[in-house]
Amino acid sequence: MIRPEALLCFAVWLAYGIVQMRRSHLIRASVGRIPRTRRVLLGAGAMLGGVMLFFAFLALLPSLGLVVQGRILPGGWLLAALVGLAFVHAQTVGMAMLISLAYESVTSEQAGTSVPKESDPSDRS
């Protein structure tokens, strides 16, 4: 059975993800000002770093004294909620950086015509 505290943490993370989604235009604008090479490194670093931070926290939770007899104490749940928010933030910003790289290459290409160019009859050699 899923603990109510876990559901509450999940609801907080989901709500923050929705907030980030609604302000995605602001995130895209701020990310677009970062140089391309830096976006690659920061985006990948945020995606991987967020996951590593979250799993490292979960692994350290018992050694921090926040787990007693297999149950997470209230302070542990509070820290889990905060570290989870950092995880969601890193994932959304990191993905925005990586996706902006794909959009940049698509929008920088010159648009082609939908009708093939006809050859000029006077150009025959």
PDB file of C-alpha atoms in Angstrom:
ATOM      1  CA  MET A   1       0.000   0.000   0.000  1.00  0.00           C
ATOM      2  CA  ILE A   2       1.222   3.485  -0.817  1.00  0.00           C
ATOM      3  CA  ARG A   3       1.751   5.707   2.199  1.00  0.00           C
ATOM      4  CA  PRO A   4      -0.219   8.977   2.378  1.00  0.00           C
ATOM      5  CA  GLU A   5       3.057  10.862   2.818  1.00  0.00           C
ATOM      6  CA  ALA A   6       4.347   9.454  -0.477  1.00  0.00           C
ATOM      7  CA  LEU A   7       1.132  10.485  -2.239  1.00  0.00           C
ATOM      8  CA  LEU A   8       1.455  13.981  -0.775  1.00  0.00           C
ATOM      9  CA  CYS A   9       5.057  14.246  -2.015  1.00  0.00           C
ATOM     10  CA  PHE A  10       3.982  13.026  -5.448  1.00  0.00           C
ATOM     11  CA  ALA A  11       1.149  15.590  -5.538  1.00  0.00           C
ATOM     12  CA  VAL A  12       3.587  18.397  -4.651  1.00  0.00           C
ATOM     13  CA  TRP A  13       6.023  17.281  -7.376  1.00  0.00           C
ATOM     14  CA  LEU A  14       3.243  16.959  -9.926  1.00  0.00           C
ATOM     15  CA  ALA A  15       1.872  20.405  -9.049  1.00  0.00           C
ATOM     16  CA  TYR A  16       5.333  21.932  -9.467  1.00  0.00           C
ATOM     17  CA  GLY A  17       5.695  20.188 -12.829  1.00  0.00           C
ATOM     18  CA  ILE A  18       2.396  21.726 -13.935  1.00  0.00           C
ATOM     19  CA  VAL A  19       3.572  25.164 -12.787  1.00  0.00           C
ATOM     20  CA  GLN A  20       6.772  24.682 -14.804  1.00  0.00           C
ATOM     21  CA  MET A  21       4.741  23.598 -17.837  1.00  0.00           C
ATOM     22  CA  ARG A  22       2.582  26.716 -17.644  1.00  0.00           C
ATOM     23  CA  ARG A  23       5.641  28.943 -17.581  1.00  0.00           C
ATOM     24  CA  SER A  24       7.450  27.036 -20.300  1.00  0.00           C
ATOM     25  CA  HIS A  25       7.563  30.108 -22.549  1.00  0.00           C
ATOM     26  CA  LEU A  26       9.618  31.927 -19.897  1.00  0.00           C
ATOM     27  CA  ILE A  27      11.896  28.924 -19.451  1.00  0.00           C
ATOM     28  CA  ARG A  28      12.440  28.668 -23.225  1.00  0.00           C
ATOM     29  CA  ALA A  29      13.273  32.363 -23.437  1.00  0.00           C
ATOM     30  CA  SER A  30      15.820  32.203 -20.619  1.00  0.00           C
ATOM     31  CA  VAL A  31      17.359  28.975 -21.931  1.00  0.00           C
ATOM     32  CA  GLY A  32      17.622  30.447 -25.439  1.00  0.00           C
ATOM     33  CA  ARG A  33      20.055  33.084 -24.192  1.00  0.00           C
ATOM     34  CA  ILE A  34      22.577  30.431 -23.106  1.00  0.00           C
ATOM     35  CA  PRO A  35      25.245  29.560 -25.696  1.00  0.00           C
ATOM     36  CA  ARG A  36      24.618  26.297 -27.547  1.00  0.00           C
ATOM     37  CA  THR A  37      27.653  24.383 -26.221  1.00  0.00           C
ATOM     38  CA  ARG A  38      26.836  25.371 -22.690  1.00  0.00           C
ATOM     39  CA  ARG A  39      23.202  24.286 -23.134  1.00  0.00           C
ATOM     40  CA  VAL A  40      24.364  20.818 -24.176  1.00  0.00           C
ATOM     41  CA  LEU A  41      26.501  20.432 -21.068  1.00  0.00           C
ATOM     42  CA  LEU A  42      24.084  22.065 -18.644  1.00  0.00           C
ATOM     43  CA  GLY A  43      21.056  20.236 -20.050  1.00  0.00           C
ATOM     44  CA  ALA A  44      22.653  16.808 -19.857  1.00  0.00           C
ATOM     45  CA  GLY A  45      24.151  17.665 -16.462  1.00  0.00           C
ATOM     46  CA  ALA A  46      20.777  18.772 -15.088  1.00  0.00           C
ATOM     47  CA  MET A  47      19.031  15.634 -16.347  1.00  0.00           C
ATOM     48  CA  LEU A  48      21.643  13.259 -14.938  1.00  0.00           C
ATOM     49  CA  GLY A  49      22.466  15.349 -11.881  1.00  0.00           C
ATOM     50  CA  GLY A  50      18.821  15.545 -10.825  1.00  0.00           C
ATOM     51  CA  VAL A  51      18.462  11.772 -10.927  1.00  0.00           C
ATOM     52  CA  MET A  52      21.756  11.238  -9.102  1.00  0.00           C
ATOM     53  CA  LEU A  53      20.796  13.767  -6.407  1.00  0.00           C
ATOM     54  CA  PHE A  54      17.447  12.123  -5.794  1.00  0.00           C
ATOM     55  CA  PHE A  55      18.772   8.569  -5.595  1.00  0.00           C
ATOM     56  CA  ALA A  56      21.729   9.644  -3.464  1.00  0.00           C
ATOM     57  CA  PHE A  57      19.294  11.283  -1.047  1.00  0.00           C
ATOM     58  CA  LEU A  58      17.194   8.118  -0.882  1.00  0.00           C
ATOM     59  CA  ALA A  59      20.305   6.042  -0.205  1.00  0.00           C
ATOM     60  CA  LEU A  60      21.465   8.437   2.536  1.00  0.00           C
ATOM     61  CA  LEU A  61      18.079   8.766   4.212  1.00  0.00           C
ATOM     62  CA  PRO A  62      18.655   5.919   6.728  1.00  0.00           C
ATOM     63  CA  SER A  63      22.157   7.119   7.606  1.00  0.00           C
ATOM     64  CA  LEU A  64      20.761  10.582   8.318  1.00  0.00           C
ATOM     65  CA  GLY A  65      18.643   8.998  11.055  1.00  0.00           C
ATOM     66  CA  LEU A  66      15.393   9.767   9.270  1.00  0.00           C
ATOM     67  CA  VAL A  67      14.285   6.138   8.982  1.00  0.00           C
ATOM     68  CA  VAL A  68      13.318   4.182  12.100  1.00  0.00           C
ATOM     69  CA  GLN A  69      12.199   0.544  11.888  1.00  0.00           C
ATOM     70  CA  GLY A  70      11.678   0.852   8.147  1.00  0.00           C
ATOM     71  CA  ARG A  71       9.473   3.943   8.420  1.00  0.00           C
ATOM     72  CA  ILE A  72      10.465   7.395   7.227  1.00  0.00           C
ATOM     73  CA  LEU A  73      10.113  10.059   9.901  1.00  0.00           C
ATOM     74  CA  PRO A  74       8.242  13.330   9.185  1.00  0.00           C
ATOM     75  CA  GLY A  75      11.522  15.212   8.723  1.00  0.00           C
ATOM     76  CA  GLY A  76      12.527  12.629   6.134  1.00  0.00           C
ATOM     77  CA  TRP A  77       9.307  13.163   4.223  1.00  0.00           C
ATOM     78  CA  LEU A  78       9.838  16.916   4.288  1.00  0.00           C
ATOM     79  CA  LEU A  79      13.377  16.508   2.958  1.00  0.00           C
ATOM     80  CA  ALA A  80      12.120  14.023   0.351  1.00  0.00           C
ATOM     81  CA  ALA A  81       9.569  16.573  -0.841  1.00  0.00           C
ATOM     82  CA  LEU A  82      12.243  19.277  -1.136  1.00  0.00           C
ATOM     83  CA  VAL A  83      14.796  17.050  -2.849  1.00  0.00           C
ATOM     84  CA  GLY A  84      12.021  15.840  -5.163  1.00  0.00           C
ATOM     85  CA  LEU A  85      11.242  19.443  -6.077  1.00  0.00           C
ATOM     86  CA  ALA A  86      14.904  19.954  -6.951  1.00  0.00           C
ATOM     87  CA  PHE A  87      14.706  16.794  -9.072  1.00  0.00           C
ATOM     88  CA  VAL A  88      11.607  17.998 -10.950  1.00  0.00           C
ATOM     89  CA  HIS A  89      13.189  21.412 -11.479  1.00  0.00           C
ATOM     90  CA  ALA A  90      16.417  19.912 -12.817  1.00  0.00           C
ATOM     91  CA  GLN A  91      14.475  17.627 -15.161  1.00  0.00           C
ATOM     92  CA  THR A  92      12.282  20.386 -16.593  1.00  0.00           C
ATOM     93  CA  VAL A  93      15.079  22.895 -17.067  1.00  0.00           C
ATOM     94  CA  GLY A  94      17.491  20.253 -18.391  1.00  0.00           C
ATOM     95  CA  MET A  95      14.944  18.979 -20.892  1.00  0.00           C
ATOM     96  CA  ALA A  96      14.123  22.536 -21.970  1.00  0.00           C
ATOM     97  CA  MET A  97      17.809  23.090 -22.707  1.00  0.00           C
ATOM     98  CA  LEU A  98      18.122  19.885 -24.720  1.00  0.00           C
ATOM     99  CA  ILE A  99      14.904  20.411 -26.655  1.00  0.00           C
ATOM    100  CA  SER A 100      15.898  23.977 -27.464  1.00  0.00           C
ATOM    101  CA  LEU A 101      18.869  22.528 -29.357  1.00  0.00           C
ATOM    102  CA  ALA A 102      16.531  20.601 -31.656  1.00  0.00           C
ATOM    103  CA  TYR A 103      14.235  23.585 -32.196  1.00  0.00           C
ATOM    104  CA  GLU A 104      17.211  25.772 -32.983  1.00  0.00           C
ATOM    105  CA  SER A 105      18.398  23.495 -35.786  1.00  0.00           C
ATOM    106  CA  VAL A 106      14.909  23.223 -37.267  1.00  0.00           C
ATOM    107  CA  THR A 107      14.200  26.944 -37.248  1.00  0.00           C
ATOM    108  CA  SER A 108      17.610  27.912 -38.595  1.00  0.00           C
ATOM    109  CA  GLU A 109      17.140  25.906 -41.801  1.00  0.00           C
ATOM    110  CA  GLN A 110      16.009  27.831 -44.834  1.00  0.00           C
ATOM    111  CA  ALA A 111      12.496  26.937 -45.873  1.00  0.00           C
ATOM    112  CA  GLY A 112      12.190  25.193 -49.204  1.00  0.00           C
ATOM    113  CA  THR A 113       9.471  25.758 -51.752  1.00  0.00           C
ATOM    114  CA  SER A 114       6.564  23.373 -52.007  1.00  0.00           C
ATOM    115  CA  VAL A 115       6.721  23.417 -55.819  1.00  0.00           C
ATOM    116  CA  PRO A 116       9.907  22.224 -57.523  1.00  0.00           C
ATOM    117  CA  LYS A 117      11.714  24.896 -59.467  1.00  0.00           C
ATOM    118  CA  GLU A 118      11.180  24.509 -63.193  1.00  0.00           C
ATOM    119  CA  SER A 119      14.163  24.745 -65.456  1.00  0.00           C
ATOM    120  CA  ASP A 120      14.317  27.672 -67.829  1.00  0.00           C
ATOM    121  CA  PRO A 121      14.055  26.473 -71.482  1.00  0.00           C
ATOM    122  CA  SER A 122      16.596  29.101 -72.583  1.00  0.00           C
ATOM    123  CA  ASP A 123      19.236  27.565 -70.273  1.00  0.00           C
ATOM    124  CA  ARG A 124      19.734  24.492 -72.429  1.00  0.00           C
ATOM    125  CA  SER A 125      23.297  23.981 -73.457  1.00  0.00           C
TER     126      SER A 125
END
